[in-house]
Coordinates of C-alpha atoms (C1' of nucleotides) in Angstrom, one line a residue:
Chain A
X115 CA -7.6 -23.2 -18.4
X116 CA -7.1 -22.4 -21.6
X117 CA -4.4 -19.4 -21.9
X118 CA -6.3 -19.6 -24.8
X119 CA -10.3 -18.6 -23.0
X120 CA -8.6 -17.3 -19.6
X121 CA -9.1 -13.1 -19.3
X122 CA -5.4 -11.9 -18.5
X123 CA -4.8 -8.4 -20.0
X124 CA -1.9 -8.1 -19.9
X125 CA 0.5 -5.1 -20.3
X126 CA 4.2 -4.5 -21.0
X127 CA 4.5 -0.9 -19.4
X128 CA 4.6 -0.4 -16.4
X129 CA 0.7 1.8 -15.5
X130 CA 1.8 5.8 -14.5
X131 CA 0.0 5.4 -11.6
X132 CA 2.4 2.5 -9.9
X133 CA 5.4 3.4 -7.4
X134 CA 6.2 -0.1 -6.4
X135 CA 6.6 -3.8 -7.5
X136 CA 3.6 -5.4 -6.3
X137 CA 2.0 -3.0 -7.8
X138 CA 3.8 -2.4 -10.9
X139 CA 3.8 -6.5 -11.3
X140 CA 0.0 -6.9 -10.8
X141 CA -1.1 -4.7 -13.1
X142 CA 0.8 -6.0 -15.2
X143 CA 0.3 -9.6 -15.4
X144 CA -3.2 -9.0 -15.4
X145 CA -4.2 -9.9 -10.9
X146 CA -5.7 -6.5 -10.5
X147 CA -8.1 -3.3 -11.9
X148 CA -7.9 -0.2 -9.9
X149 CA -12.4 0.4 -9.8
X150 CA -11.1 4.3 -7.8
X151 CA -8.3 5.5 -4.9
X152 CA -7.7 1.8 -2.6
X153 CA -9.7 0.7 -4.2
X154 CA -9.7 -2.1 -6.9
X155 CA -11.2 -5.4 -8.9
X156 CA -9.7 -8.7 -8.4
X157 CA -9.7 -10.2 -12.1
X158 CA -9.0 -14.4 -12.1
X159 CA -5.6 -14.8 -11.3
X160 CA -5.8 -12.3 -8.9
X161 CA -8.9 -14.0 -7.1
X162 CA -7.8 -17.2 -7.6
X163 CA -3.8 -16.0 -5.2
X164 CA -6.8 -14.9 -2.7
X165 CA -8.3 -17.4 -2.7
X166 CA -5.9 -19.7 -2.1
X167 CA -4.3 -17.7 0.8
X168 CA -8.1 -17.3 1.9
X169 CA -8.3 -21.1 2.4
X170 CA -4.5 -21.3 4.7
X171 CA -5.8 -19.2 5.9
X172 CA -8.9 -19.8 7.0
X173 CA -7.7 -23.2 7.5
X174 CA -5.2 -22.5 10.4
X175 CA -8.0 -20.5 12.1
X176 CA -10.1 -24.1 12.1
X177 CA -7.1 -26.4 13.3
X178 CA -6.7 -23.3 15.9
X179 CA -10.6 -23.5 17.3
X180 CA -11.9 -20.6 15.4
X181 CA -15.5 -21.3 14.0
X182 CA -16.6 -19.3 11.1
X183 CA -19.5 -16.5 10.2
X184 CA -20.5 -13.8 8.2
X185 CA -20.7 -10.5 9.5
X186 CA -22.0 -8.0 7.6
X187 CA -20.7 -4.8 6.4
X188 CA -23.3 -1.7 7.4
X189 CA -23.7 -1.6 9.9
X190 CA -25.8 0.9 12.4
X191 CA -24.4 3.7 14.1
X192 CA -25.9 2.8 17.5
X193 CA -23.7 0.0 18.3
X194 CA -21.3 2.4 17.2
X195 CA -22.8 4.9 19.4
X196 CA -22.4 3.0 22.4
X197 CA -19.1 1.4 22.1
X198 CA -18.6 4.9 21.9
X199 CA -16.4 4.9 18.4
X200 CA -19.5 6.8 16.5
X201 CA -17.7 10.4 17.3
X202 CA -13.8 8.0 18.4
X203 CA -13.1 6.9 15.0
X204 CA -13.4 9.9 12.9
X205 CA -13.5 10.0 9.4
X206 CA -11.8 6.8 8.4
X207 CA -15.2 5.6 8.6
X208 CA -17.3 5.5 5.8
X209 CA -20.4 6.2 6.7
X210 CA -23.8 6.8 5.1
X211 CA -27.9 7.5 5.2
X212 CA -30.8 5.6 4.5
X213 CA -33.6 6.6 3.6
X214 CA -35.9 6.8 6.7
X215 CA -32.5 9.2 7.5
X216 CA -31.4 6.6 9.9
X217 CA -26.6 5.9 10.2
X218 CA -24.6 3.2 8.7
X219 CA -21.3 2.3 8.3
X220 CA -19.8 0.7 6.4
X221 CA -17.7 -1.6 8.3
X222 CA -14.3 -1.3 9.2
X223 CA -14.0 -3.1 11.4
X224 CA -16.2 -6.2 13.4
X225 CA -15.8 -5.7 17.1
X226 CA -19.4 -4.2 17.7
X227 CA -21.6 -6.4 15.5
X228 CA -19.8 -9.5 17.3
X229 CA -19.5 -7.9 20.5
X230 CA -23.0 -7.5 20.7
X231 CA -24.4 -11.5 18.8
X232 CA -22.1 -13.1 21.5
X233 CA -23.0 -10.6 24.6
X234 CA -26.9 -11.8 23.3
X235 CA -26.3 -15.0 22.4
X236 CA -23.8 -16.8 25.0
X237 CA -25.2 -16.6 29.1
X238 CA -23.3 -19.0 30.6
X239 CA -19.4 -19.9 31.0
X240 CA -19.9 -23.4 29.5
X241 CA -20.2 -21.6 26.3
X242 CA -17.0 -20.2 27.0
X243 CA -14.3 -19.8 25.1
X244 CA -15.0 -18.9 22.3
X245 CA -13.4 -18.1 18.2
X246 CA -15.2 -16.3 15.9
X247 CA -13.3 -16.1 12.7
X248 CA -14.8 -14.4 9.0
X249 CA -12.7 -13.6 6.6
X250 CA -14.2 -11.1 4.0
X251 CA -14.5 -7.7 3.1
X252 CA -13.6 -4.2 4.9
X253 CA -13.4 -0.9 4.7
X254 CA -11.6 2.8 6.6
X255 CA -11.6 5.6 4.5
X256 CA -7.4 5.8 4.8
X257 CA -5.7 9.1 4.8
X258 CA -4.4 8.4 1.9
X259 CA -4.3 5.0 0.2
X260 CA -2.1 3.7 -1.1
X261 CA 0.8 1.6 -3.3
X262 CA -2.5 -0.1 -4.9
X263 CA -3.8 -3.1 -3.0
X264 CA -1.2 -2.3 -0.3
X265 CA -3.1 0.4 2.0
X266 CA -6.6 -0.2 0.0
X267 CA -9.6 1.6 1.1
X268 CA -11.7 -1.5 0.2
X269 CA -10.0 -4.2 1.3
X270 CA -10.1 -8.1 1.7
X271 CA -9.3 -8.7 6.6
X272 CA -9.5 -12.2 8.4
X273 CA -10.7 -11.3 11.7
X274 CA -10.8 -13.6 14.6
X275 CA -12.7 -12.3 17.2
X276 CA -12.5 -14.6 20.7
X277 CA -14.4 -14.8 24.2
X278 CA -12.2 -16.1 27.6
X279 CA -14.0 -16.4 31.2
X280 CA -10.7 -14.4 32.1
X281 CA -7.4 -13.4 32.0
X282 CA -5.4 -17.0 31.8
X283 CA -8.3 -18.0 28.9
X284 CA -7.8 -14.8 27.1
X285 CA -3.5 -15.3 27.4
X286 CA -4.5 -19.7 26.1
X287 CA -6.0 -18.0 23.1
X288 CA -4.3 -15.4 22.3
X289 CA -1.2 -17.7 21.7
X290 CA -2.8 -19.7 19.9
X291 CA -3.3 -17.3 18.0
X292 CA 0.1 -16.9 17.7
X293 CA 1.3 -20.1 17.0
X294 CA -1.8 -20.2 14.0
X295 CA -0.8 -17.5 13.1
X296 CA 3.6 -18.2 13.3
X297 CA 2.0 -21.5 11.2
X298 CA -0.3 -19.3 7.9
X299 CA 3.1 -17.2 7.3
X300 CA 5.2 -19.8 6.9
X301 CA 2.3 -22.0 5.3
X302 CA 2.4 -18.9 2.6
X303 CA 6.5 -19.1 2.4
X304 CA 6.5 -15.6 2.9
X305 CA 10.1 -14.6 4.9
X306 CA 8.6 -11.9 8.1
X307 CA 9.1 -11.4 11.5
X308 CA 7.4 -11.1 14.8
X309 CA 7.1 -7.8 16.9
X310 CA 6.1 -6.5 19.6
X311 CA 3.1 -4.0 18.5
X312 CA 1.8 -1.2 19.7
X313 CA -1.9 -1.1 20.6
X314 CA -3.3 1.9 18.6
X315 CA -6.7 2.7 18.5
X316 CA -8.5 -0.6 19.1
X317 CA -7.3 -0.5 22.3
X318 CA -5.8 -2.8 24.7
X319 CA -2.9 -4.1 26.1
X320 CA -0.3 -6.4 24.9
X321 CA -0.3 -6.7 20.8
X322 CA 2.2 -8.8 18.7
X323 CA 2.5 -7.8 14.9
X324 CA 3.4 -9.9 12.0
X325 CA 5.5 -7.7 9.4
X326 CA 7.1 -9.2 6.4
X327 CA 9.7 -8.0 5.5
X328 CA 10.4 -5.9 2.0
X329 CA 12.3 -2.8 1.3
X330 CA 9.2 -0.8 -0.1
X331 CA 7.8 -1.1 3.8
X332 CA 5.7 1.2 6.1
X333 CA 6.8 0.4 8.6
X334 CA 9.9 0.1 10.4
X335 CA 11.2 -3.0 12.7
X336 CA 14.1 -3.1 15.3
X337 CA 15.0 -5.8 16.1
X338 CA 18.4 -6.8 18.7
X339 CA 21.5 -8.6 17.8
X340 CA 22.0 -10.3 19.4
X341 CA 18.8 -11.7 21.5
X342 CA 15.4 -12.4 19.9
X343 CA 13.8 -8.8 21.1
X344 CA 11.8 -6.9 18.3
X345 CA 9.2 -4.5 17.6
X346 CA 7.7 -2.2 16.0
X347 CA 10.0 1.0 16.0
X348 CA 6.2 2.9 17.6
X349 CA 6.5 0.7 20.4
X350 CA 10.3 0.1 20.7
X351 CA 11.2 0.7 24.2
X352 CA 14.8 2.7 24.9
X353 CA 16.9 2.4 27.7
X354 CA 19.0 4.3 29.3
X355 CA 22.8 4.1 28.2
X356 CA 24.6 4.7 30.9
X357 CA 28.3 5.0 29.0
X358 CA 26.7 8.2 27.6
X359 CA 26.2 9.0 31.0
X360 CA 28.5 12.5 31.0
X361 CA 30.6 13.2 34.4
X362 CA 31.1 16.7 34.3
X363 CA 31.0 19.2 37.4
X364 CA 27.4 21.1 37.0
X365 CA 27.9 24.7 36.5
X366 CA 26.2 28.5 36.6
X367 CA 23.6 28.8 34.4
X368 CA 24.4 31.1 30.7
X369 CA 22.6 32.7 28.4
X370 CA 23.5 33.9 25.2
X371 CA 22.5 36.1 22.8
X372 CA 22.6 33.6 19.3
X373 CA 20.4 35.8 16.6
X374 CA 19.0 34.2 13.9
X375 CA 20.2 31.1 15.3
X376 CA 17.1 28.8 15.6
X377 CA 18.1 25.1 14.8
X378 CA 19.9 22.7 16.6
X379 CA 22.5 22.7 13.5
X380 CA 22.7 26.7 14.1
X381 CA 23.5 26.6 17.1
X382 CA 26.3 23.8 16.5
X383 CA 27.2 26.0 14.5
X384 CA 27.5 28.8 15.2
X385 CA 28.8 27.6 18.9
X386 CA 30.3 24.7 18.8
X387 CA 27.9 23.3 21.1
X388 CA 27.2 19.3 19.4
X389 CA 23.4 17.9 19.0
X390 CA 23.4 15.2 22.1
X391 CA 25.0 18.2 24.7
X392 CA 21.4 20.1 23.1
X393 CA 18.3 19.9 24.6
X394 CA 15.4 20.5 21.5
X395 CA 12.6 21.3 23.3
X396 CA 8.2 20.2 21.5
X397 CA 5.2 21.9 21.7
X398 CA 1.7 19.0 21.3
X399 CA -1.8 20.0 21.5
X400 CA -3.4 16.5 24.3
X401 CA -7.0 17.3 23.4
X402 CA -6.1 20.9 23.8
X403 CA -3.6 21.1 25.9
X404 CA -0.8 22.9 25.4
X405 CA 2.6 21.1 26.6
X406 CA 6.2 20.4 26.3
X407 CA 7.8 17.9 24.9
X408 CA 12.2 17.9 26.0
X409 CA 14.7 15.4 24.4
X410 CA 18.2 15.6 23.6
X411 CA 18.5 17.1 20.6
X412 CA 19.5 14.7 17.5
X413 CA 16.7 12.2 19.1
X414 CA 13.3 12.1 17.2
X415 CA 9.9 11.8 19.2
X416 CA 8.0 9.0 19.4
X417 CA 4.1 10.7 19.1
X418 CA 2.8 7.3 20.3
X419 CA 4.8 6.3 23.5
X420 CA 3.8 10.8 23.6
X421 CA 0.1 9.9 23.2
X422 CA -0.3 6.4 25.2
X423 CA 2.1 8.0 28.4
X424 CA -1.1 10.6 28.1
X425 CA -3.6 8.9 27.7
X426 CA -4.8 11.6 25.6
X427 CA -7.2 11.5 22.0
X428 CA -5.9 14.2 20.4
X429 CA -2.0 14.9 20.0
X430 CA -0.4 17.1 17.4
X431 CA 1.6 19.7 17.3
X432 CA 1.1 23.7 18.3
X433 CA 1.3 26.3 15.6
X434 CA 3.5 29.4 15.8
X435 CA 0.7 31.8 17.1
X436 CA -0.5 29.3 20.3
X437 CA 3.4 28.6 21.4
X438 CA 4.0 32.1 21.0
X439 CA 1.0 33.3 23.1
X440 CA 2.0 31.0 26.0
X441 CA 5.8 31.4 25.6
X442 CA 7.1 34.8 24.6
X443 CA 9.3 33.5 22.0
X444 CA 8.9 31.6 18.1
X445 CA 9.8 27.9 17.7
X446 CA 13.7 28.5 17.4
X447 CA 13.8 29.8 20.4
X448 CA 12.1 27.1 23.0
X449 CA 13.6 26.1 26.1
X450 CA 12.5 23.9 29.8
X451 CA 13.8 26.7 31.5
X452 CA 10.8 29.2 32.6
X453 CA 9.1 26.8 30.5
X454 CA 4.6 27.7 31.6
X455 CA 3.2 24.7 30.1
X456 CA 3.9 21.1 31.7
X457 CA 6.8 19.5 30.7
X458 CA 7.8 15.5 29.8
X459 CA 11.0 15.0 29.3
X460 CA 13.2 11.6 28.4
X461 CA 14.5 10.3 30.2
X462 CA 17.5 9.9 28.0
X463 CA 18.3 14.2 29.3
X464 CA 19.1 12.3 33.1
X465 CA 21.9 11.9 31.9
X466 CA 22.9 14.9 30.5
X467 CA 24.7 17.7 32.7
X468 CA 24.9 21.5 30.6
X469 CA 23.3 21.4 28.1
X470 CA 21.8 23.5 25.7
X471 CA 18.1 25.2 25.1
X472 CA 16.6 27.7 23.8
X473 CA 15.6 31.0 26.2
X474 CA 12.1 31.5 25.5
X475 CA 13.0 34.4 24.5
X476 CA 13.8 34.7 20.2
X477 CA 17.7 35.4 19.7
X478 CA 18.7 33.8 22.9
X479 CA 19.5 30.2 24.2
X480 CA 20.8 29.5 27.7
X481 CA 23.8 27.0 27.9
X482 CA 24.6 24.4 30.7
X483 CA 21.7 24.6 31.8
X484 CA 20.4 20.8 34.1
X485 CA 17.7 19.0 34.6
X486 CA 16.6 19.9 38.4
X487 CA 18.1 22.6 39.0
X488 CA 16.6 25.3 36.4
X489 CA 13.8 23.3 35.5
X490 CA 11.4 20.5 37.0
X491 CA 9.8 17.6 34.4
X492 CA 5.5 16.6 34.8
X493 CA 7.7 13.1 34.2
X494 CA 11.0 11.5 33.3
X495 CA 9.1 9.0 30.6
X496 CA 10.4 7.1 27.8
X497 CA 9.0 9.4 24.9
X498 CA 12.0 9.7 21.7
X499 CA 12.4 7.4 19.0
X500 CA 14.7 4.5 18.8
X501 CA 17.5 4.0 16.7
X502 CA 19.8 1.4 15.0
X503 CA 23.2 1.1 17.6
X504 CA 21.0 1.9 20.7
X505 CA 21.2 -0.7 23.7
X506 CA 18.3 -3.7 23.4
X507 CA 16.0 -3.3 26.1
X508 CA 16.7 -7.0 27.3
X509 CA 20.5 -7.6 26.3
X510 CA 23.4 -6.2 26.5
X511 CA 23.5 -6.2 22.2
X512 CA 22.3 -3.5 19.8
X513 CA 20.3 -2.9 17.9
X514 CA 19.4 -3.3 14.4
X515 CA 16.9 -2.3 11.9
X516 CA 14.5 -4.1 9.5
X517 CA 11.4 -2.5 6.5
X518 CA 8.0 -4.7 6.8
X519 CA 4.9 -4.4 6.1
X520 CA 2.4 -5.2 8.9
X521 CA -0.1 -8.7 7.2
X522 CA -1.1 -9.4 10.4
X523 CA -2.3 -8.1 13.7
X524 CA -3.1 -10.1 16.8
X525 CA -4.9 -7.7 20.0
X526 CA -5.4 -8.1 23.9
X527 CA -9.1 -6.2 24.0
X528 CA -9.3 -7.6 27.5
X529 CA -12.7 -5.7 29.2
X530 CA -12.2 -2.4 26.9
X531 CA -15.5 -3.7 24.7
X532 CA -17.3 -6.5 26.5
X533 CA -17.1 -3.0 29.1
X534 CA -18.8 -0.7 26.7
X535 CA -21.0 -3.6 24.5
X536 CA -22.1 -4.5 28.1
X537 CA -20.6 -8.2 27.4
X538 CA -21.4 -10.7 30.4
X539 CA -22.0 -14.1 30.9
X540 CA -22.2 -15.4 34.4
X541 CA -19.4 -17.9 35.8
X542 CA -19.5 -20.9 38.2
X543 CA -20.6 -19.4 41.6
X544 CA -23.8 -17.3 39.2
X545 CA -22.0 -13.9 39.3
X546 CA -22.0 -11.9 36.3
X547 CA -18.8 -11.8 35.0
X548 CA -17.6 -9.5 32.1
X549 CA -16.2 -11.9 29.1
X550 CA -12.2 -11.1 28.2
X551 CA -11.8 -10.4 24.2
X552 CA -8.3 -10.4 21.6
X553 CA -8.7 -9.5 18.1
X554 CA -7.0 -10.8 15.7
X555 CA -6.6 -9.2 11.7
X556 CA -5.0 -11.0 9.1
X557 CA -4.6 -8.6 5.6
X558 CA -5.1 -10.9 2.5
X559 CA -5.7 -8.4 -0.3
X560 CA -2.2 -7.2 1.4
X561 CA -0.8 -10.4 1.4
X562 CA -1.1 -10.7 -1.8
X563 CA 0.9 -7.7 -2.5
X564 CA 3.3 -8.3 0.4
X565 CA 3.9 -12.2 -1.3
X566 CA 5.0 -10.5 -4.9
X567 CA 7.0 -7.4 -3.3
X568 CA 9.0 -9.5 -1.3
X569 CA 9.0 -12.9 -4.9
X570 CA 10.2 -11.0 -8.2
X571 CA 12.2 -10.6 -10.6
X572 CA 12.9 -8.2 -13.5
X573 CA 10.7 -10.7 -16.1
X574 CA 7.4 -10.1 -13.2
X575 CA 6.3 -12.6 -10.0
X576 CA 7.8 -14.9 -9.3
X577 CA 4.9 -16.9 -6.5
X578 CA 5.7 -19.0 -4.3
X579 CA 3.6 -22.6 -4.5
X580 CA 1.3 -22.9 -1.5
X581 CA -0.5 -19.5 -3.8
X582 CA 0.8 -19.0 -7.2
X583 CA -2.7 -19.1 -9.4
X584 CA -2.0 -22.4 -11.5
X585 CA 1.5 -24.7 -10.6
X586 CA 2.2 -25.5 -14.1
X587 CA 2.0 -23.9 -16.9
X588 CA 2.6 -26.1 -20.9
X589 CA 4.3 -24.4 -23.4
X590 CA 3.1 -25.7 -27.4
X591 CA 6.7 -23.6 -28.9
X592 CA 3.4 -23.6 -31.8
X593 CA 0.0 -24.3 -31.1
X594 CA -0.2 -25.1 -35.1
X595 CA 2.3 -28.4 -35.1
X596 CA 0.4 -31.1 -34.4
X597 CA 2.6 -32.2 -33.1
X598 CA 4.0 -30.2 -30.1
X599 CA 0.1 -28.9 -29.6
X600 CA -1.1 -33.0 -28.5
X601 CA 1.8 -34.4 -26.4
X602 CA 0.9 -30.6 -25.3
X603 CA -2.9 -31.7 -24.8
X604 CA -1.1 -35.2 -23.4
X605 CA 0.8 -33.5 -20.4
X606 CA -1.8 -31.2 -19.9
X607 CA -4.6 -33.9 -19.2
X608 CA -1.9 -35.7 -17.3
X609 CA -1.4 -33.2 -14.8
X610 CA -5.4 -32.0 -14.8
X611 CA -6.1 -35.8 -14.0
X612 CA -2.8 -35.7 -11.1
X613 CA -5.0 -32.5 -9.4
X614 CA -2.4 -29.6 -10.2
X615 CA -3.6 -27.2 -11.8
X616 CA -1.9 -25.6 -15.0
X617 CA -2.4 -23.8 -17.9
X618 CA -2.3 -25.2 -21.3
X619 CA -1.0 -22.1 -23.4
X620 CA -2.8 -22.4 -26.5
X621 CA -3.1 -18.8 -27.8
X622 CA -1.7 -18.7 -32.0
X623 CA 1.2 -16.6 -30.2
X624 CA 5.1 -16.7 -30.9
X625 CA 7.4 -18.4 -28.1
X626 CA 8.9 -15.6 -27.3
X627 CA 5.6 -14.1 -26.4
X628 CA 4.6 -16.9 -24.6
X629 CA 7.2 -17.1 -22.4
X630 CA 7.4 -13.9 -21.1
X631 CA 4.2 -14.0 -20.2
X632 CA 4.3 -17.6 -18.6
X633 CA 6.7 -15.3 -16.2
X634 CA 5.4 -12.6 -15.9
X635 CA 2.3 -14.0 -14.5
X636 CA 4.4 -15.9 -12.3
X637 CA 3.5 -19.6 -12.3
X638 CA 6.4 -21.4 -10.7
X639 CA 6.6 -24.8 -13.4
X640 CA 7.1 -24.4 -17.0
X641 CA 7.2 -27.5 -19.1
X642 CA 8.2 -26.8 -22.4
X643 CA 7.2 -28.8 -26.1
X644 CA 9.3 -28.1 -28.8
X645 CA 10.7 -29.7 -32.1
X646 CA 13.8 -30.8 -30.9
X647 CA 12.8 -32.5 -27.5
X648 CA 10.3 -34.0 -28.6
X649 CA 11.8 -36.6 -31.3
X650 CA 13.0 -37.6 -28.3
X651 CA 9.9 -37.8 -26.9
X652 CA 11.3 -34.9 -24.2
X653 CA 9.9 -31.8 -23.0
X654 CA 11.8 -28.5 -21.3
X655 CA 11.3 -28.3 -17.5
X656 CA 11.9 -24.4 -15.7
X657 CA 11.0 -23.9 -12.6
X658 CA 10.4 -19.6 -12.8
X659 CA 13.0 -19.1 -10.1
X660 CA 15.8 -20.9 -12.1
X661 CA 18.0 -20.1 -15.1
X662 CA 18.7 -23.5 -15.7
X663 CA 16.0 -25.6 -17.6
X664 CA 15.6 -29.6 -18.0
X665 CA 15.0 -32.4 -20.6
X666 CA 12.4 -34.8 -19.2
X667 CA 10.8 -38.0 -20.6
X668 CA 6.6 -37.6 -21.9
X669 CA 6.2 -40.5 -19.6
X670 CA 7.9 -38.8 -16.5
X671 CA 5.7 -35.6 -16.6
X672 CA 3.5 -35.9 -13.8
X673 CA 6.3 -37.0 -10.6
X674 CA 8.3 -35.1 -12.1
X675 CA 6.1 -31.8 -11.1
X676 CA 4.3 -33.9 -7.7
X677 CA 7.8 -33.6 -6.5
X678 CA 8.3 -30.3 -6.9
X679 CA 4.8 -29.4 -6.0
X680 CA 4.0 -31.1 -2.8
X681 CA 8.0 -31.4 -2.1
X682 CA 8.0 -27.7 -1.5
X683 CA 5.2 -27.3 -0.3
Chain B
rC297 C1' -5.7 18.4 5.6
rG298 C1' -0.7 20.7 4.1
rG299 C1' 3.2 20.5 0.4
rG300 C1' 4.8 17.7 -5.3
rA301 C1' 3.2 17.0 -9.4
rU302 C1' 0.1 14.8 -13.5
rG303 C1' -5.1 14.9 -16.4
rU304 C1' -5.1 14.0 -25.0
rA305 C1' -6.1 6.3 -28.1
rG306 C1' -6.7 0.2 -24.1
rC307 C1' -1.6 1.2 -21.9
rG308 C1' 4.0 4.3 -22.1
rC309 C1' 3.4 9.0 -24.0
rA310 C1' 4.9 14.4 -27.6
rG311 C1' 1.9 18.3 -28.6
rC312 C1' 0.3 23.4 -24.8
rU313 C1' 5.9 28.9 -24.8
rU314 C1' 5.2 31.3 -29.9
rG315 C1' -3.9 29.6 -30.6
rG316 C1' -5.3 28.1 -36.8
rU317 C1' -9.2 21.8 -35.6
rA318 C1' -5.0 15.7 -32.5
rG319 C1' -0.4 12.3 -33.6
rC320 C1' 3.6 9.3 -32.2
rG321 C1' 5.2 3.0 -30.0
rC322 C1' 3.6 -0.3 -28.0
rG323 C1' -1.5 -3.5 -28.7
rU324 C1' -6.5 -4.1 -30.4
rC325 C1' -9.1 -5.4 -35.7
rU326 C1' -7.9 -7.6 -42.0
rG327 C1' -4.9 -10.0 -45.5
rG328 C1' 0.4 -11.8 -46.1
rU329 C1' 4.6 -13.5 -45.3
rU330 C1' 6.4 -15.6 -40.8
rC331 C1' 7.2 -19.0 -35.3
rG332 C1' 11.8 -20.8 -29.5
rG333 C1' 12.6 -14.9 -25.5
rG334 C1' 7.5 -10.1 -26.6
rA335 C1' 8.6 -11.2 -35.7
rC336 C1' 7.6 -8.4 -41.1
rC337 C1' 4.0 -6.0 -44.8
rA338 C1' 0.2 -4.2 -46.2
rG339 C1' -4.1 -1.6 -44.6
rA340 C1' -7.8 0.4 -41.0
rA341 C1' -10.4 1.2 -36.7
rG342 C1' -9.8 3.6 -32.5
rG343 C1' -10.1 10.6 -28.8
rC344 C1' -16.2 14.4 -24.3
rC345 C1' -7.3 16.3 -25.2
rG346 C1' -10.4 15.4 -17.2
rC347 C1' -15.0 18.5 -16.9
rA348 C1' -17.6 23.6 -16.8
rG349 C1' -17.1 28.2 -17.6
rG350 C1' -14.7 32.7 -19.6
rU351 C1' -11.0 35.5 -24.0
rU352 C1' -11.2 35.4 -28.4
rC353 C1' -13.3 35.4 -35.5
rG354 C1' -10.5 30.3 -34.1
rA355 C1' -8.6 27.4 -27.3
rA356 C1' -5.9 20.6 -26.2
rU357 C1' -3.2 25.1 -26.1
rC358 C1' -4.5 31.3 -22.7
rC359 C1' -7.5 32.4 -17.6
rU360 C1' -11.0 31.1 -13.7
rG361 C1' -14.0 27.4 -11.5
rU362 C1' -13.8 22.5 -10.3
rC363 C1' -13.3 16.5 -10.6
rA364 C1' -10.1 12.7 -10.3
rU365 C1' -5.5 11.0 -10.0
rC366 C1' -0.4 9.9 -8.3
rC367 C1' 4.1 11.4 -5.4
rC368 C1' 5.5 13.6 0.3
rG369 C1' 3.8 13.4 6.2
rA370 C1' -1.0 12.0 9.9
rC371 C1' -3.7 6.3 10.1
rC372 C1' -3.6 1.2 9.3
rA373 C1' -4.6 -5.0 7.6

RNA sequence: CGGGAUGUAGCGCAGCUUGGUAGCGCGUCUGGUUCGGGACCAGAAGGCCGCAGGUUCGAAUCCUGUCAUCCCGACCA
């Protein structure tokens, strides 16, 4: 490709809307342009990267036994009503109405379509297992699209669905995908980590996320410093740390006057009771029912754990008025003693003795409160958010934390959709059975952003070779000098005929401009044809990720470049 | 949806407080000089001042509404 003909509008300045590095660089380097919030156009360079990622994904899906299809973006409401998700999915679904006033959605995911399809056309156990996938746009009207490609409302996703006759089959399919995903992210040359995950709204039991490690990642990952346990904080299990257990004698409960003191910190400041000797009481509505969650004063509630435990659809913090009406006190004075609603107590509270909490009466607290004696729990469960330093749930190690970008997520769905959509088959005994399903997603466009997030420097992007839009850029220092241009042209054509993807920067620009652009768009190998070296019949070779420049003979360029590209790939 | 901020030329910004008919840098175009890390000189094009309404002799500027974008929180590939 001639740079003079390539559409890659680079920007000198950072567009003000871009906050994180991948968004800034993809805009500046001319890979993407925003059409509207969370919706982007991929320009030639950007789309080349997307296609490379897609191809790696496709190869590995095929290798794992997947079969590629293409399902519709426009999906009829009936399917979603049948699965029960038309109402559950809520505002996140883009909805539209056709001329006959029928409801449709732009597909946010494809369980409904694929399950219906498989149900209609698969009747026998002989046809299972089936692994069906597609790479296609998904539509989710996110509450807050963000960070360019990182969280779009339209994005490119690979989604595979597995259908097996039984749980053992699902285990095999799940394992195949687990392995395939590892191969994919290794081939993409990304630093990533597989973590245990919450299965969220999609449902199901077992689930793993593939996280590309990056400071700007939206997800927090905790991992053990001794064993290989790693999990999304949303999921990370908290155990009781025996070291924390308080051995004191149980004391008499006391009510103290605490005028104007509302927060845990107030009680620390005024009474010197450390936050770990206090208990906080949070009020929530779970599908309309008010409840209290109680945990140690210095801990955070993990709403996902609570929600999963309750099995409710909606969980949100109660408002002050509702709380006042039921408890007779405001937020800062709540406590489990005398609480009139169900109390869910965090596991860790069982290790506490003689702690302080609100008295459910404004401006009063209790001290020396004890679980069991002073109040009863509806249930004692793990509902706190794991933090750095917690004991590992699998060994005696301790948890560390890093941030990551979720680029892949695999789920065991079980019977959730096959039940709702009646996806059945006839087993060997002639009996009708429900198919056991799994689903497996990779955010292709997000992966591109994640790759940039992980591979850049002050000058621009540094593409990993397997997904670089071009392998080599050939830069004649002065395109008007015939000898330089001729050599550059010869090198360029040699690369092309050897199957190497190359750009020749034939633009009548100063060398500095061409170097800046080459760095910005992140082409892995740069061949510079300049006057000094050319006298020796040499050219310069620079790897984007290194600072030094090598001089090599013109006739050796092809073999050198091949060694770099295929050596690293 | 709650909180915060911003909309002025392709990009980055000034002008707004104190109304008087729009400016700077970069980019673009033309000519010339240059030519190994975003050159220089000369000239030029390019603006519904987000949109609508109001106040005023007069609005980018003041008022009201509205739309859009971005950031923080709940959502997710």
